[in-house]
Coordinates of C-alpha atoms in Angstrom, one line a residue:
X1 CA 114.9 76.7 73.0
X2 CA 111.8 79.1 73.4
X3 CA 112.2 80.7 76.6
X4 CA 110.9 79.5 79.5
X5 CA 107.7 77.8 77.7
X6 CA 107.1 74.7 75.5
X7 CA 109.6 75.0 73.1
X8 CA 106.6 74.0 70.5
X9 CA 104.1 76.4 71.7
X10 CA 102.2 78.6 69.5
X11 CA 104.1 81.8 70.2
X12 CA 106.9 80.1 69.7
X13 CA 105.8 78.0 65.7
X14 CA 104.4 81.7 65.1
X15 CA 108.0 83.0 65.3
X16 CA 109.2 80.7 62.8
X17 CA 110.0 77.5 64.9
X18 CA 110.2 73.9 62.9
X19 CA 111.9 71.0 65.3
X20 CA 114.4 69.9 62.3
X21 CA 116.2 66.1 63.5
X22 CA 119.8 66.0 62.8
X23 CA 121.4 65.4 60.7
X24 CA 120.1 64.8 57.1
X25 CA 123.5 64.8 55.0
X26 CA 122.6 62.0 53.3
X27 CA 121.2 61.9 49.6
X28 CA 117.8 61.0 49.1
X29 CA 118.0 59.6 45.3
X30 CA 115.3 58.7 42.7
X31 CA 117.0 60.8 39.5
X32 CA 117.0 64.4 41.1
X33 CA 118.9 67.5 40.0
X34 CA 121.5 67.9 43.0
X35 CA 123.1 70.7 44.6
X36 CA 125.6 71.1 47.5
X37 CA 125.8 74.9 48.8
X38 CA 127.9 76.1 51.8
X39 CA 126.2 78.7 54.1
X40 CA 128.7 82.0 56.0
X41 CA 128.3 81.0 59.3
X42 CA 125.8 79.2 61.3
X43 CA 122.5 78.1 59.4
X44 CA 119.1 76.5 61.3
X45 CA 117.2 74.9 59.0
X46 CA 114.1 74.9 61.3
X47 CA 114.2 78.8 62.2
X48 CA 115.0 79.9 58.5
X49 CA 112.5 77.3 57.0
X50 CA 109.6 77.4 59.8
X51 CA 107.7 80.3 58.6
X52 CA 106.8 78.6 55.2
X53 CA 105.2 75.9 57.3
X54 CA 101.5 76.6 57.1
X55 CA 100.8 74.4 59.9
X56 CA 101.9 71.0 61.4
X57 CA 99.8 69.5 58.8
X58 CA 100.8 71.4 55.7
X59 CA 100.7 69.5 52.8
X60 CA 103.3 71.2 51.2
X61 CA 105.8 70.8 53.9
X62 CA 107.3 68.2 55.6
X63 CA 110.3 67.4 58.1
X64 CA 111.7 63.6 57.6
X65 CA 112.9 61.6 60.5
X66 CA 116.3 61.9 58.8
X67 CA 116.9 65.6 59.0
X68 CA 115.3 67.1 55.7
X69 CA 113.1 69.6 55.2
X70 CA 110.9 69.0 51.6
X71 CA 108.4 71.4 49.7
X72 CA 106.3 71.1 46.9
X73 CA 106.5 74.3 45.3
X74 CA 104.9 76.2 42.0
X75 CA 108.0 77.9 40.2
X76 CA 107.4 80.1 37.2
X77 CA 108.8 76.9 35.4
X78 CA 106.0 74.4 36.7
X79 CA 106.3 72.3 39.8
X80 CA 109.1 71.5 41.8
X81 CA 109.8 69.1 45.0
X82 CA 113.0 70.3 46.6
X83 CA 114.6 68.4 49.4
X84 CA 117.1 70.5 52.2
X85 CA 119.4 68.8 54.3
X86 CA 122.0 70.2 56.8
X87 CA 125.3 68.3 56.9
X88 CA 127.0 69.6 60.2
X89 CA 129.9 68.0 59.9
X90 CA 130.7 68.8 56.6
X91 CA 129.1 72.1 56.7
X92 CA 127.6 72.5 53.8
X93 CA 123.6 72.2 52.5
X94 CA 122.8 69.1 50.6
X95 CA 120.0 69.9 48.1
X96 CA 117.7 67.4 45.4
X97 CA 114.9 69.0 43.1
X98 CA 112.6 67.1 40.9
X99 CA 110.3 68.1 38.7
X100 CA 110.1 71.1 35.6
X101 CA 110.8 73.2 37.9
X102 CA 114.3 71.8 39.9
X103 CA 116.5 73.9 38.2
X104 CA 114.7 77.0 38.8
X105 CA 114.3 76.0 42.8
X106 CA 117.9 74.7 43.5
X107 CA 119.4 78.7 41.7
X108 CA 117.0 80.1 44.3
X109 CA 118.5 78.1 47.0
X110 CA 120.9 80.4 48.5
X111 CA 118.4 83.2 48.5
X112 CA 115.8 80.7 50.5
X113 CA 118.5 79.6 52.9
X114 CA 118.9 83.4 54.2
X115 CA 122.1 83.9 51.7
X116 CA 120.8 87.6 50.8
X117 CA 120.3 88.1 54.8
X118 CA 122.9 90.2 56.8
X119 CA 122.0 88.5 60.5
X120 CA 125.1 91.3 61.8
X121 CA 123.0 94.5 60.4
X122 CA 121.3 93.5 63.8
X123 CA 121.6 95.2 67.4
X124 CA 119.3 93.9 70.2
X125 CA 118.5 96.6 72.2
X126 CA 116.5 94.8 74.8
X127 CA 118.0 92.4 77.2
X128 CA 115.2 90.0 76.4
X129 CA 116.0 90.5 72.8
X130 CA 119.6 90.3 73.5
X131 CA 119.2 86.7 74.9
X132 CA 117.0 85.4 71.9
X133 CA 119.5 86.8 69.2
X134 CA 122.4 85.0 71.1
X135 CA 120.8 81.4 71.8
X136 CA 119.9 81.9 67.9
X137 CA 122.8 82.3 66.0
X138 CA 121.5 80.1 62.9
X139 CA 118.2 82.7 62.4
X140 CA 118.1 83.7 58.5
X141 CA 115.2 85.2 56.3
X142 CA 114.5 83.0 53.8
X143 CA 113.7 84.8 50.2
X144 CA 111.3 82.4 48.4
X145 CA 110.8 85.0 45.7
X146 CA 107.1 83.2 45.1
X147 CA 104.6 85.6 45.6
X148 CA 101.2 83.5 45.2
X149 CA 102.5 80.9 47.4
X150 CA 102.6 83.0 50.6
X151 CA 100.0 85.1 49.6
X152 CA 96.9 82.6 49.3
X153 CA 97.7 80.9 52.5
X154 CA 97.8 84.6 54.2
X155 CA 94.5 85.8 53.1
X156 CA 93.0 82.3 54.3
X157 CA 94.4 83.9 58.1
X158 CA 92.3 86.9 57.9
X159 CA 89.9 87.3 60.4
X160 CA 90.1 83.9 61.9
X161 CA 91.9 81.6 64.3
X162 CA 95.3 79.7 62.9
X163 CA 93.3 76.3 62.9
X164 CA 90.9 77.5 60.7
X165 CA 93.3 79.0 58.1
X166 CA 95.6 76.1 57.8
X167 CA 92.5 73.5 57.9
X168 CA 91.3 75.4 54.7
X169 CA 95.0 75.7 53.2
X170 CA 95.3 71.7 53.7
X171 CA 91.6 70.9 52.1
X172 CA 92.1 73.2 49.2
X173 CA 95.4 71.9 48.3
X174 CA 94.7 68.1 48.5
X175 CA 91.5 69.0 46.7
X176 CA 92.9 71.1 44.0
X177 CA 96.8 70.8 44.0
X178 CA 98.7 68.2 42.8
X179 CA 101.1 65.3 44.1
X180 CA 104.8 66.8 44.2
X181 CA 107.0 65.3 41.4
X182 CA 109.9 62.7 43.1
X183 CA 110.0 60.3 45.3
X184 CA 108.3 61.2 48.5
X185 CA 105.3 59.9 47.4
X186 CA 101.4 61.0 47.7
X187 CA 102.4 62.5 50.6
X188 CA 103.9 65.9 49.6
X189 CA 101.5 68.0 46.9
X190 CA 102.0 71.3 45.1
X191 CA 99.5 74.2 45.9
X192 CA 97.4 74.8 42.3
X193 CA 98.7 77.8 39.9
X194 CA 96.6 81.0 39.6
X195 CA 94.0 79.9 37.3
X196 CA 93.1 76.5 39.1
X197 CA 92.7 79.1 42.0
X198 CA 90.3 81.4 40.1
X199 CA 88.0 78.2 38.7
X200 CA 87.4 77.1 41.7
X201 CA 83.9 76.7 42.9
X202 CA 82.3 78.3 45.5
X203 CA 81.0 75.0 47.4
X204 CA 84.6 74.0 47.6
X205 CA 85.3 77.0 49.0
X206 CA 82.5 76.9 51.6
X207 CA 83.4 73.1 52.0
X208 CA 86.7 74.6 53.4
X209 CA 85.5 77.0 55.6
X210 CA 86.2 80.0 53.5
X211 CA 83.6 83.2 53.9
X212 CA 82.7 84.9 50.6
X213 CA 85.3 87.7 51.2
X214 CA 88.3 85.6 51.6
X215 CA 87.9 83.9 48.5
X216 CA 87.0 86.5 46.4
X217 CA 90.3 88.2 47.0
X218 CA 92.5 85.2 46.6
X219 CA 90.6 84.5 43.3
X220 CA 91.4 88.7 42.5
X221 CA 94.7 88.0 43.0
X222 CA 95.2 84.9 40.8
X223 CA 93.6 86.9 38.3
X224 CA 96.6 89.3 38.2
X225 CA 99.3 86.7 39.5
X226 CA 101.7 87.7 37.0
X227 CA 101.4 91.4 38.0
X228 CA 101.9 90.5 41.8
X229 CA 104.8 87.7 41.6
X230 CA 106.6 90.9 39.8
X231 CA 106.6 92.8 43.7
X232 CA 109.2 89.9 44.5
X233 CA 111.6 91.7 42.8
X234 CA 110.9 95.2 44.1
X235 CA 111.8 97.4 47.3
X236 CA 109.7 97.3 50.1
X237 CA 107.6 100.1 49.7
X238 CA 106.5 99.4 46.1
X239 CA 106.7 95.7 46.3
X240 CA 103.6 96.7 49.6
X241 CA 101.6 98.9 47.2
X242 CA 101.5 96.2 44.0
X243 CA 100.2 93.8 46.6
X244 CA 97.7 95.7 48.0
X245 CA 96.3 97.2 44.8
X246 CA 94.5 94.3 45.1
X247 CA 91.3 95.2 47.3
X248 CA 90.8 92.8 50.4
X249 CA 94.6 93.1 50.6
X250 CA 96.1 95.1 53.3
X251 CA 99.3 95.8 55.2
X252 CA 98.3 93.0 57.7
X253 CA 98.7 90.5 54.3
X254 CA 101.2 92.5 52.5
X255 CA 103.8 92.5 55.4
X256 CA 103.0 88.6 56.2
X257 CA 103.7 88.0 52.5
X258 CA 106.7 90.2 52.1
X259 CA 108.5 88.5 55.1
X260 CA 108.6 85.3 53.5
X261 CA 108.5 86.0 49.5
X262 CA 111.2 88.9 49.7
X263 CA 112.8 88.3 53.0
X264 CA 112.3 91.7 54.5
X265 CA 113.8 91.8 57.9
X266 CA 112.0 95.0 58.5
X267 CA 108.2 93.8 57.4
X268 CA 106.5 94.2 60.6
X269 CA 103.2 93.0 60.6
X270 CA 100.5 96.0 61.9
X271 CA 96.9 95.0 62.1
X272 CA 97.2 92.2 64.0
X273 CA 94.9 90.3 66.9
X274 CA 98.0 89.4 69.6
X275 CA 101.5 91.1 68.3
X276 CA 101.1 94.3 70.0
X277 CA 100.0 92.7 72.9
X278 CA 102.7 90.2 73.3
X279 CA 105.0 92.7 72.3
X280 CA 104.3 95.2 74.5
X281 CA 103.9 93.0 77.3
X282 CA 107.5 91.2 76.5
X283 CA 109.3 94.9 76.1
X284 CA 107.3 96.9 78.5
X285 CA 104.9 94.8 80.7
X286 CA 102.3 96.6 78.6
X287 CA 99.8 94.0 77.7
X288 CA 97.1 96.4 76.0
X289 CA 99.8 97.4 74.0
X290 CA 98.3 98.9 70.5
X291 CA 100.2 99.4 67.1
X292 CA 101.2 102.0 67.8
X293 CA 103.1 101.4 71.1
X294 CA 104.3 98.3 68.9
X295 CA 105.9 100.6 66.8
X296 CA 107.1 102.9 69.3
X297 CA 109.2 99.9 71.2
X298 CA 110.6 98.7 67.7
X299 CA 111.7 101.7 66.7
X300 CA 115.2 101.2 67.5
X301 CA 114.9 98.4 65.3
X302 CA 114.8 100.2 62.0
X303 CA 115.6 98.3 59.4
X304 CA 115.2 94.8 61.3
X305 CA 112.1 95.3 63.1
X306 CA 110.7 91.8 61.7
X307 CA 113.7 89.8 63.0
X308 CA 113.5 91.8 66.1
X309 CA 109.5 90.7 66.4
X310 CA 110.6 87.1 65.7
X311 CA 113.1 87.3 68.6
X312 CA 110.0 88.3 70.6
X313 CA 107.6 85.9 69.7
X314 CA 110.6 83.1 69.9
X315 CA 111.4 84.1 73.2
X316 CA 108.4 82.6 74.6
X317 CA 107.5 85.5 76.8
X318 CA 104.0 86.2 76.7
X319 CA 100.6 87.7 79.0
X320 CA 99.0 85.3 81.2
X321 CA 95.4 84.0 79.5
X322 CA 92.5 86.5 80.6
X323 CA 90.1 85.3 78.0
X324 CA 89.1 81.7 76.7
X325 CA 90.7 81.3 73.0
X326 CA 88.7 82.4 70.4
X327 CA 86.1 80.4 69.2
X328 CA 86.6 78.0 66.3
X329 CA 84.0 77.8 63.2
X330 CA 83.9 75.5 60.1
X331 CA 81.4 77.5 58.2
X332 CA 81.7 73.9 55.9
X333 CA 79.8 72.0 58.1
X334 CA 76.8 74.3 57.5

């Protein structure tokens, strides 16, 4: 559940949230490498998983009727398709991986599925809080321990509405990606590597709706890929400044990155449009909350202020409208 409002509603998919069917135990076949791993404790595929969804139509991701979650993913060891199912009953995770990649995907699997996560280091300070954490028991950070892959998608989020960003994630990778190896079909691709991403043109990029800026950083950063999917493998702090070394690269990007690539329960994103507001307004009734006063109501979260933001944002609570929703562009259709 998401509180008290649709569990699907945007507050709600911004805090992680993927509907995942049970139960998807079964194996999928067609030649893959295969893994079977057993989580500690209670594991939700669709709350550990849902922040790597770039959108409902994500070309990268997809949720099967029969309870798997699949991603097409570039590995330091070429393309990969993985396929995640949860087996209740047994109570273990059922893993396939195709592609030059599999092997490298299914020994991060653990570290994807939240196993580097300690979910107890956690104490919810706020009733609201308290009542998230508790109807959420099966809340990991995932570790995907790919830098470029949650990079690119963030810098397409700057400055614009969600729509926008994951309308331009979807066009560049069906134009410029390639179809995931296995058997799902055309249906699943695999985002391009760093130097497809610095080649391509700039009428693409307009054709996407991506400004001049945008682009320029993401094609900076596939310049230096190698440099940046080193922060991965760093603490916080430096693993921030390698990213952004990279000019057009923030802490807004940086901390949105971080969360997903390292799995840093602390990463709270500053800089943003709504946070603060829906933060302040969930802990405080302060809906002009600024990052500051963000800050300030988190800081008894030390250490865990990301999860504790997710709890927020899952928790459904958020200011009544005062403003119609900011207006969406397609600078491609110019």
């Amino acid at each position: 559940m998401a509180g008290r409002f649709d569990p699907l509603s945007r507050t709600a998919v911004r805090g992680g949230r993927a509907d995942v069917p049970a139960d998807g135990g079964a194996a999928a076949g067609g030649g893959g490498l295969a893994r079977v791993w057993v989580p500690e404790g209670v594991l939700d595929l669709g709350l550990t998983l849902g922040p790597l969804r770039r959108g409902p139509g994500d070309p990268t991701f997809r949720i099967t009727a029969d309870g798997s979650v699949w991603r097409g993913s570039r590995t330091p060891q070429g393309a990969a398709t993985l396929r995640v199912a949860l087996d209740r009953a047994a109570g273990h995770v059922y893993a396939e991986a195709w592609g030059p990649g599999a092997e490298w995907i299914l020994d991060g699997l653990p570290a994807l599925l939240g196993a580097g996560d300690d979910p107890a280091a956690f104490v919810p300070r706020h009733r609201l809080v308290h009542v998230s954490h508790r109807s959420r028991p099966g809340l990991r950070m995932s570790r995907t321990g790919l830098v470029l892959e949650s990079l690119i998608p963030t810098v397409l989020e700057q400055k614009v509405t969600s729509d926008e960003a994951y309308r331009a994630w979807r066009r560049l990778v069906q134009w410029h990606g390639e179809p995931a190896p296995g058997p799902y079909g055309q249906g699943l691709r695999v985002m391009p590597d760093a130097r497809t991403w610095a080649m391509i043109p700039s009428w693409d990029w307009h054709k996407a709706g991506v400004d001049a800026k945008r682009s320029a950083t993401i094609v900076r950063a596939a310049r230096v890929a190698a440099r940046l999917e080193e922060a991965a493998a760093m603490p916080p702090g430096q693993a921030a400044a390698r990213l952004e070394a990279v000019p057009g690269i923030g802490p807004w990007t940086s901390s949105e990155t971080l969360q997903r690539t390292n799995g840093d329960p602390d990463a709270v994103t500053t800089g943003d449009l709504h946070l603060p507001g829906i933060i302040g307004y969930a802990l405080a009734g302060d809906r002009d909350a600024d990052d500051a006063a963000m800050l300030e109501l988190l800081a008894p979260y030390a250490g865990q202020r990301h999860r504790a933001a997710r709890l927020i944002l899952l928790a459904g609570r958020t200011p009544p409208r005062r403003a119609p929703r900011m207006y969406r562009s397609d600078i491609g259709r110019l």
